[in-house]
XYZ file of C-alpha atoms in Angstrom:
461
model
C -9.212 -48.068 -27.917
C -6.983 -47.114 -30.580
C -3.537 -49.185 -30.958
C -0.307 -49.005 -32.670
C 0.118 -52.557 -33.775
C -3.053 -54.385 -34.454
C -2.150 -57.242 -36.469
C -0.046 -58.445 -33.433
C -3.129 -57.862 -31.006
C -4.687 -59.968 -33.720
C -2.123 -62.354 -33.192
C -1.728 -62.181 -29.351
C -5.776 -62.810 -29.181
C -5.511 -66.027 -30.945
C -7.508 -64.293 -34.275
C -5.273 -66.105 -36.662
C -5.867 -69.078 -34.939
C -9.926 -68.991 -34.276
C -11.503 -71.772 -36.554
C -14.419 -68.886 -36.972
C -12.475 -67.183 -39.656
C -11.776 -68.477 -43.070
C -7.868 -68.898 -43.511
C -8.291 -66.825 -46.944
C -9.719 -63.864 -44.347
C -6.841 -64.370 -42.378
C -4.058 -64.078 -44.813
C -6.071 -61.158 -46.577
C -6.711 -59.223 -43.143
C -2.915 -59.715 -42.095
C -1.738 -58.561 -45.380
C -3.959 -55.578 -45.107
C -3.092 -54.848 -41.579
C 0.319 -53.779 -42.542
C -0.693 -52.322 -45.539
C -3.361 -50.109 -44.732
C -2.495 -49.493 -40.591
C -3.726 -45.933 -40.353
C -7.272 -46.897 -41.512
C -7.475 -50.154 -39.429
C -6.763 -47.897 -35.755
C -9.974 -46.654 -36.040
C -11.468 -49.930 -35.193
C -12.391 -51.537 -32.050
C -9.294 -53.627 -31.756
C -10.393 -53.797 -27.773
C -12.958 -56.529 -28.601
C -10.348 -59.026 -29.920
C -7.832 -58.235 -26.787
C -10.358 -58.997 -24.643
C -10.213 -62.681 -25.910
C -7.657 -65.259 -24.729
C -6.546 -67.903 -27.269
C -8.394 -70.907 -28.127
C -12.063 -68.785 -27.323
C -14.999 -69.113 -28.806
C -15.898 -66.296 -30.608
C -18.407 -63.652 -28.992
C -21.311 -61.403 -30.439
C -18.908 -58.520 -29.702
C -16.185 -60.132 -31.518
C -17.723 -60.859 -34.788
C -19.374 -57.452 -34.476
C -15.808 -56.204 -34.738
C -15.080 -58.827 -37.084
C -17.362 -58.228 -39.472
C -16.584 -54.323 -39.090
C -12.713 -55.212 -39.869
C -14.073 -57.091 -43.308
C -16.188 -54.509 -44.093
C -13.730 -51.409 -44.099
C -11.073 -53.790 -45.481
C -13.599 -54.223 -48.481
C -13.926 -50.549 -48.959
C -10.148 -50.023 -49.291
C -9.272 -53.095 -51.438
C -12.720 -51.488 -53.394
C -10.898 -48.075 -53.704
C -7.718 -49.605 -54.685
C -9.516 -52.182 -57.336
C -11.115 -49.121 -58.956
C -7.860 -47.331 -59.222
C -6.187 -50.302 -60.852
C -8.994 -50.659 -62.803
C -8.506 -47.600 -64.149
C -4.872 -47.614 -65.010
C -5.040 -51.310 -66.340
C -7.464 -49.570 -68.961
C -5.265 -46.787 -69.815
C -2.034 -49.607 -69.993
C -4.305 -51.656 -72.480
C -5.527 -48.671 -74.534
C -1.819 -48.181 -75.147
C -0.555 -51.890 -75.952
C -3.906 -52.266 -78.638
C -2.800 -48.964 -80.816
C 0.944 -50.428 -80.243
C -0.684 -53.585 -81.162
C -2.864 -52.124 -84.476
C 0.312 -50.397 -86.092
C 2.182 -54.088 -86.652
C -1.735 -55.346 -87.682
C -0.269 -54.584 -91.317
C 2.623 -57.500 -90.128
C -0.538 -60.309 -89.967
C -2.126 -59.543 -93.338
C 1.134 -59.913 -95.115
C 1.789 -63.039 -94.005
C -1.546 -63.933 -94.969
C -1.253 -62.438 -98.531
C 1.914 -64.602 -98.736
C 0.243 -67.412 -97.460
C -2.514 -67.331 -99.938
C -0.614 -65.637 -103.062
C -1.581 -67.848 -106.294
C -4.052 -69.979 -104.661
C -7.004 -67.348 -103.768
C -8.309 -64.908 -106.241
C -6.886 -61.477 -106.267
C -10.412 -60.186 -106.332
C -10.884 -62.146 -102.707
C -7.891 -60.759 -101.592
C -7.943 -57.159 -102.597
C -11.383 -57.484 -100.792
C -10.781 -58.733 -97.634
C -7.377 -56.368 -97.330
C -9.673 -52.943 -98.499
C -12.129 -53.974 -96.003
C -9.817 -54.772 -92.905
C -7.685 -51.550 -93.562
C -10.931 -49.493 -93.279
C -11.392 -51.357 -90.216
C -7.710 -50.703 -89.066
C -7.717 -47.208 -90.080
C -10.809 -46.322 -88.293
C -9.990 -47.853 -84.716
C -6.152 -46.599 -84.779
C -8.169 -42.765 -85.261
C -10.593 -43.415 -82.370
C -7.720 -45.028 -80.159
C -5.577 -42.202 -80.932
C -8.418 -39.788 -79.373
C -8.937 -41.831 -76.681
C -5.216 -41.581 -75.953
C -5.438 -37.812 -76.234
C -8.760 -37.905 -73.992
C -6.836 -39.146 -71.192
C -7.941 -43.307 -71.476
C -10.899 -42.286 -68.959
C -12.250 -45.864 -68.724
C -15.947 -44.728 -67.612
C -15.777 -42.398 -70.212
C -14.189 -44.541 -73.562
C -14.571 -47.985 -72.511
C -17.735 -48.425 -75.023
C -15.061 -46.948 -77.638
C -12.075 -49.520 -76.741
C -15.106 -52.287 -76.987
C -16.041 -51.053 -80.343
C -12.099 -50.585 -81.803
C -11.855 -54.470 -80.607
C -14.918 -55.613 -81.790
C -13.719 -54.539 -85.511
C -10.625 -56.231 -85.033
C -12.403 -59.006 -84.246
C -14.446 -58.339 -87.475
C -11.749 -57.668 -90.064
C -9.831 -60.653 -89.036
C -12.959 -62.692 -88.826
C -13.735 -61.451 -92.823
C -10.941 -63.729 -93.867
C -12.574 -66.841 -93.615
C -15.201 -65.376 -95.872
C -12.754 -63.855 -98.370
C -9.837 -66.431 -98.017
C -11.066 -69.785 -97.000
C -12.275 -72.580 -99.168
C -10.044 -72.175 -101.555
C -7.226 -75.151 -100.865
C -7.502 -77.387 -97.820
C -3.750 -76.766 -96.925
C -4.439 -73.207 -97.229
C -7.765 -73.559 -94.833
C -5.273 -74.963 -91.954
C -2.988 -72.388 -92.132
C -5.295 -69.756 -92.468
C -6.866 -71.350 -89.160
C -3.660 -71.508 -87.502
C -2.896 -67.511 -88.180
C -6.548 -66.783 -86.682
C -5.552 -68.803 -83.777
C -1.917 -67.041 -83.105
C -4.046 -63.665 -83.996
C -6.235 -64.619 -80.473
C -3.210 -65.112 -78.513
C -1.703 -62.471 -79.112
C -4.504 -60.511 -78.400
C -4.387 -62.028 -75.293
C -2.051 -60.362 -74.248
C -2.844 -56.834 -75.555
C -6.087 -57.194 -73.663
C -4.448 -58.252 -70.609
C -5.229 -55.695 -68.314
C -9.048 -55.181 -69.544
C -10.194 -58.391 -70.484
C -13.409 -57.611 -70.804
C -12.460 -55.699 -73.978
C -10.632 -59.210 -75.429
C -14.236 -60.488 -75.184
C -15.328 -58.012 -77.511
C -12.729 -58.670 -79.761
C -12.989 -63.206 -80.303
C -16.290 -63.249 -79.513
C -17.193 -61.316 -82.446
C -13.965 -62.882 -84.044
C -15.863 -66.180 -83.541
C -18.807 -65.621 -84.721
C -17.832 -63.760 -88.056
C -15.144 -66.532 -88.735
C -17.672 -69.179 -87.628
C -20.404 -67.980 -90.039
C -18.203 -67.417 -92.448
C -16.807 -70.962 -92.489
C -20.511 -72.483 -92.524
C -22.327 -70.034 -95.416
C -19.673 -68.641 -97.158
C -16.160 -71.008 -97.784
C -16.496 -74.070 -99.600
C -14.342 -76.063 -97.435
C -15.005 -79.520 -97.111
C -13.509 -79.489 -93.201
C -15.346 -76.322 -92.399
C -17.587 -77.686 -89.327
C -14.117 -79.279 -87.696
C -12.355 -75.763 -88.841
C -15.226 -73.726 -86.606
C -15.461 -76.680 -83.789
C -11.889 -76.281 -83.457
C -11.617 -72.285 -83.430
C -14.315 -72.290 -81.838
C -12.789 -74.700 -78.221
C -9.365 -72.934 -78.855
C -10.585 -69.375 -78.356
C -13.065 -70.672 -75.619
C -10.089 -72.447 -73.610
C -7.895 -69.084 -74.420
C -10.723 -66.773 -73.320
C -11.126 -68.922 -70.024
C -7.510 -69.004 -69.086
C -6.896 -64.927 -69.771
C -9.393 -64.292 -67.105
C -6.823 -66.354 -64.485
C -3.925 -64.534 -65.980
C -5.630 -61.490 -66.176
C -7.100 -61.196 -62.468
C -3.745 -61.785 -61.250
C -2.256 -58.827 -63.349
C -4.938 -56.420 -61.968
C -4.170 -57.799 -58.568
C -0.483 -56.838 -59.334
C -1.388 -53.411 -60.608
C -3.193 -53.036 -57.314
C -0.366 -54.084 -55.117
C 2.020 -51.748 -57.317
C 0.051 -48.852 -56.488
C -1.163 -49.896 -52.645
C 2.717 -50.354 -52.317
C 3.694 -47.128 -54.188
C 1.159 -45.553 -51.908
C 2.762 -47.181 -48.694
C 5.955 -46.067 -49.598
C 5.379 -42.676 -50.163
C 3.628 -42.347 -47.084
C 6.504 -44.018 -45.403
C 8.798 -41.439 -46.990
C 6.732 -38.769 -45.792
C 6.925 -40.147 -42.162
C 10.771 -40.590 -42.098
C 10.768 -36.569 -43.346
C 8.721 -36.177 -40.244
C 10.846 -37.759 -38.120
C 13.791 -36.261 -39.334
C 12.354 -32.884 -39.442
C 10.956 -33.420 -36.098
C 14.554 -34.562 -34.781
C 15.790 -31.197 -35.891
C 13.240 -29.164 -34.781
C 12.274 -27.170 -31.226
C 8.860 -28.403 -30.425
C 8.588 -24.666 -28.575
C 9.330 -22.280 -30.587
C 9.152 -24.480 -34.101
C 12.596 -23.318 -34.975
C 15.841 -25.367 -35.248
C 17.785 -26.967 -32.549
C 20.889 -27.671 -31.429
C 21.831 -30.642 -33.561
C 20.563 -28.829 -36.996
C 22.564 -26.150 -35.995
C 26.010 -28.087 -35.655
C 25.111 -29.159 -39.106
C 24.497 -26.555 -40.827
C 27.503 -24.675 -39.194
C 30.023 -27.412 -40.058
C 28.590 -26.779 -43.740
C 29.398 -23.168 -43.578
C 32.648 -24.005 -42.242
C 33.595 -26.368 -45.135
C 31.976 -23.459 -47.445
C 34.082 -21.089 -45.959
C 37.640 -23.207 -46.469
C 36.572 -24.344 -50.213
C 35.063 -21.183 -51.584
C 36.551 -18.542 -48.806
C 32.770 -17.013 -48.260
C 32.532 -15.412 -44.971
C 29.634 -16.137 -42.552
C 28.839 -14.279 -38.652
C 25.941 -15.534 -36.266
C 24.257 -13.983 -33.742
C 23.749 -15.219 -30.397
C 20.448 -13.154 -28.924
C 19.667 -13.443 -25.299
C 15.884 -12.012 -24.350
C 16.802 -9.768 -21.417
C 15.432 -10.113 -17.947
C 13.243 -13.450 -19.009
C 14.122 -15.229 -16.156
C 11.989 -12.177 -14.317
C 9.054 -13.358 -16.711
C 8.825 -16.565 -15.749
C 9.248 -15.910 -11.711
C 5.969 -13.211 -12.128
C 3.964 -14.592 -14.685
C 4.725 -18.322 -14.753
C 6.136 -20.155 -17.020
C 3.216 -20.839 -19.391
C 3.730 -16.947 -20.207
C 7.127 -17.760 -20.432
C 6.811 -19.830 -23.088
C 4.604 -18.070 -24.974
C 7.131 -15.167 -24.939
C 9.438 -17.597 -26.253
C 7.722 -18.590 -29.372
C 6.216 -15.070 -30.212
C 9.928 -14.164 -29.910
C 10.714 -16.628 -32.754
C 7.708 -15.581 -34.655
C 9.294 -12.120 -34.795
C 12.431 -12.842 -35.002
C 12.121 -15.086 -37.803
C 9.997 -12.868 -39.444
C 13.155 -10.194 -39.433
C 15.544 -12.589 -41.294
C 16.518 -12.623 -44.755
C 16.147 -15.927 -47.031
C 18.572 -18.254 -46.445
C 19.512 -17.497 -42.743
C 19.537 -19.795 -40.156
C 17.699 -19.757 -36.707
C 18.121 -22.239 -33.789
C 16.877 -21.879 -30.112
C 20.446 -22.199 -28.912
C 18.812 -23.206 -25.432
C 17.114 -21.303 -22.680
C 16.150 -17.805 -23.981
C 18.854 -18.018 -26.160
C 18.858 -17.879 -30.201
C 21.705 -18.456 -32.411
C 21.717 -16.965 -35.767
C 23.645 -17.866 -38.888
C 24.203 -15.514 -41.724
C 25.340 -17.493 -44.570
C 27.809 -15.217 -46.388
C 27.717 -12.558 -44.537
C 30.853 -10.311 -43.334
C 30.825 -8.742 -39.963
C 29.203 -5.044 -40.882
C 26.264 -6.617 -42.607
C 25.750 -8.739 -39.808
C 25.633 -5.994 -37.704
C 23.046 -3.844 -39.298
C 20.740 -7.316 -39.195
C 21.614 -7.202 -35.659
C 20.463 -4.190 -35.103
C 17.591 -4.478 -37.312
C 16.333 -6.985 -34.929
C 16.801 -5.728 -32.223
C 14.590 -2.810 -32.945
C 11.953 -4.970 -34.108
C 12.033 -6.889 -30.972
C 12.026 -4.070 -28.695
C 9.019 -1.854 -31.129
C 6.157 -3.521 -29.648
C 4.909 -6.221 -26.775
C 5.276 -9.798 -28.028
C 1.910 -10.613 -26.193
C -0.697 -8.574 -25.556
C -2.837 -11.034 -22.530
C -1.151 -10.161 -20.111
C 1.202 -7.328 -22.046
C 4.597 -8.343 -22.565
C 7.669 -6.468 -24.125
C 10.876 -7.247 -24.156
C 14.377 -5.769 -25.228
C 17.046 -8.180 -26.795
C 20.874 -8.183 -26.118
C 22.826 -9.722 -29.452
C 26.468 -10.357 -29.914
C 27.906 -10.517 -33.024
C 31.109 -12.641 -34.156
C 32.074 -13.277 -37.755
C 34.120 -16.609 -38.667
C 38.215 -16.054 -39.061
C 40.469 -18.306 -40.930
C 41.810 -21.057 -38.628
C 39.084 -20.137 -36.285
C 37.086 -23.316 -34.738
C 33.546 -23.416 -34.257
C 33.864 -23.802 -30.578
C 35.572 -20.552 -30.940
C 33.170 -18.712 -32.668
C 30.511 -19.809 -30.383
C 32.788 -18.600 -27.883
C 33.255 -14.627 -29.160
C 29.801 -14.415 -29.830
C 29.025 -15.748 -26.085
C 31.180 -13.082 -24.901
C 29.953 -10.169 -26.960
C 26.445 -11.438 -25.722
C 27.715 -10.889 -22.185
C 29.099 -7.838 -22.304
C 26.056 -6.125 -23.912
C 23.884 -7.256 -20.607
C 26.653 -5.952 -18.838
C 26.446 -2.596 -20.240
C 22.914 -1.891 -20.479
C 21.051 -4.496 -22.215
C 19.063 -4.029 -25.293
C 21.881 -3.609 -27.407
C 24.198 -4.923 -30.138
C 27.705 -5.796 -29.417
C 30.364 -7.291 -31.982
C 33.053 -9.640 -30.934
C 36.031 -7.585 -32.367
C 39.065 -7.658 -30.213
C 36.948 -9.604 -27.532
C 38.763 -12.438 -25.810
C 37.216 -15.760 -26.991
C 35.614 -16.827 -23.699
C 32.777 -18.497 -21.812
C 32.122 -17.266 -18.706
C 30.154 -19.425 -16.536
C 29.984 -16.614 -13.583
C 28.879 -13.964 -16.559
C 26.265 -16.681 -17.191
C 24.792 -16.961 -13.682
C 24.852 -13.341 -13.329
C 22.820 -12.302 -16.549
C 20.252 -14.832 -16.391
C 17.624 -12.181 -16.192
């Protein structure tokens, strides 16, 4: 069984309701019911409508159950790998945005310990952390230019962060120990260095780990073998809890940006295929299912257009009205299966005998309508007749054999004319071709701009 609207089968069989299924299943499964319908048809929605509400669930149901969960996992799987994917290129981007203002954080740090720390220290730290900077800006910049593959350059990203864990972590060997004040402050720019980070690393946290853990551990050493500072052990207790807290609470924040990242692109997804189905239907709503070419409502369209052409720009346009002789024969000896096979071979060829930009339309019946976008009444004339000998060169089907002539009429739009009127001349030219031979081309010049419904009856063949 394969159903339009599962989630409210779901919901008519009580699922939502069935104490069986955790509620976070049930709010996941809706949500992914909407999102992902196409995918969810294919299962065996028939077990859950066989149950009535309030039912205890059978073997066949959690069969289908569990067969719902599973192919729900391989989509969310799909689209967790894809977000995955561009959260890594998105963070690859924000840490070399991030690295070219590094230069912003060791200036303030300079300042900060300017006349109380050696210059020695200082030119040593800065030389060592501008290797480091220089270094990871040239990798990220080839990673950029690589295309931020994440199973390809995520052991790169780890290393670029892991050195700006380093260089930042050298400062407490270089820069501490020198004045307690100092110490605090230099603590306090280590700690606003780790949230920021926290934020460049927010869609690929995993790299953020790279970067305070070894952060922590080079400042934590540091502060322990290398500073003199008489508060070292509460300086490295108290890095050490604020990048552990930090480092716990960016997971949180970033799981629910990856979930967003997935439900931009599931929904980006969703709406393009919705786009694509409204096309459909529009194209579809325009469209002959016969013969595949356009109908009646397209063609009022696109003649009002040439119409409004016509009075703004004053470019001519003619149609053609073709009616396939003696069809009405076709269908009363071969059936109308044949019939309509003639029909859309017809089309084939006939559409296959037009220039770019003209317009076809099964006008109704065996009749085609033609629209030759600015085209004056000779030209049309000689496509008329072009047609008309391709029609009539060989069969249009070969089992059983089938050939068939063409009458056309021909009627080019006037000024002041209505389309009601056109339609009308071309009708008429149509008409009086049958009724002098068939198989032939006839323009509308001089003809009297009428319908006749007894001209009709009598030329249906």
């Amino acid at each position: 069984m394969n159903i339009k609207n599962p989630r409210s089968s779901l919901e008519n069989a009580g699922f939502c309701f069935c104490s069986a299924v955790p509620a976070a299943q049930q709010i996941a499964i809706s949500r992914l019911l909407v999102c992902y319908p196409r995918q969810l048809n294919q299962l065996p929605w028939d077990n859950f409508l066989a149950q009535p509400a309030g039912f205890t669930p059978s073997p066949p149901f959690i069969q289908a159950y569990r067969q719902a969960v599973s192919t729900i996992d391989s989509i969310s799987q799909s689209d967790t790998a894809i977000a995955r994917a561009k959260g890594f290129s998105e963070c690859v981007i924000a840490l070399r945005r991030a690295l070219t203002t590094t230069p912003v954080g060791w200036s303030l740090a300079v300042w900060f310990c300017w006349g109380r720390v050696p210059l020695g220290s200082i030119v040593s730290w800065l030389a060592t952390a501008a290797f480091v900077w220089a270094g990871s800006l040239f990798v990220l910049q080839r990673v950029i230019g690589a295309g931020s593959k994440v199973d390809v350059h995520r052991s790169w990203v780890h290393w670029v962060a892991a050195l700006d864990g380093f260089g930042w972590g050298l400062s407490t060997w270089f820069l501490v120990g020198y004045d307690p004040v100092l110490d605090a402050i230099l603590m306090a720019l280590l700690c606003g260095v780790t949230s920021i980070n926290a934020q460049v690393y927010g869609t690929y946290v995993s790299a953020y780990y790279s970067q305070i853990g070894v952060q922590l551990a080079v400042s934590v050493l540091g502060l322990l073998t290398a500073s003199n500072s008489p508060s070292a052990l509460d300086f490295a207790a108290g890095l050490g809890v604020f990048i552990a807290l930090t480092a716990y609470y960016s997971r949180a924040i970033a799981q629910r940006l990856m979930e967003g990242i997935r439900l931009q692109y599931a929904n980006g997804l969703l709406a393009a295929q919705l786009r694509s189905a409204l096309q459909k239907v529009e194209l579809d709503a325009a469209t002959d299912a016969l013969t595949g070419q356009w109908n009646r409502r397209a063609l009022d369209n696109f003649l009002k257009q040439q119409v409004e052409l016509q009075t703004v720009a004053y470019q001519p346009f003619s149609i053609l009205m073709l009616d396939i002789d003696f069809f009405k024969q076709i269908n009363d000896e071969l059936g109308h299966m044949v019939g309509d096979d003639v029909l859309r071979a017809f089309a084939h060829r006939l559409r296959a005998d037009l220039r770019p930009g003209d317009f076809c339309a099964r006008f109704g019946g065996e009749e085609f309508l033609v629209v030759l976008p600015q085209t004056a009444l000779g030209v049309a004339l000689e496509v008329a007749e072009r047609i008309r000998k391709g029609i009539a060169q060989s069969p249009l089907l070969e089992k059983p054999r089938v050939q068939v002539t063409v009458s056309i009429g021909v009627s080019t739009m006037e000024q002041g004319q209505s389309i009601a009127e056109l339609l009308a001349r071309a009708d008429a030219a149509v008409y009086h071709a049958k009724n002098t031979g068939r198989n032939q081309v006839r323009p509308s010049v001089n003809m009297p701009a009428q319908a006749s419904g007894v001209a009709h009856q009598d030329f249906l063949m």
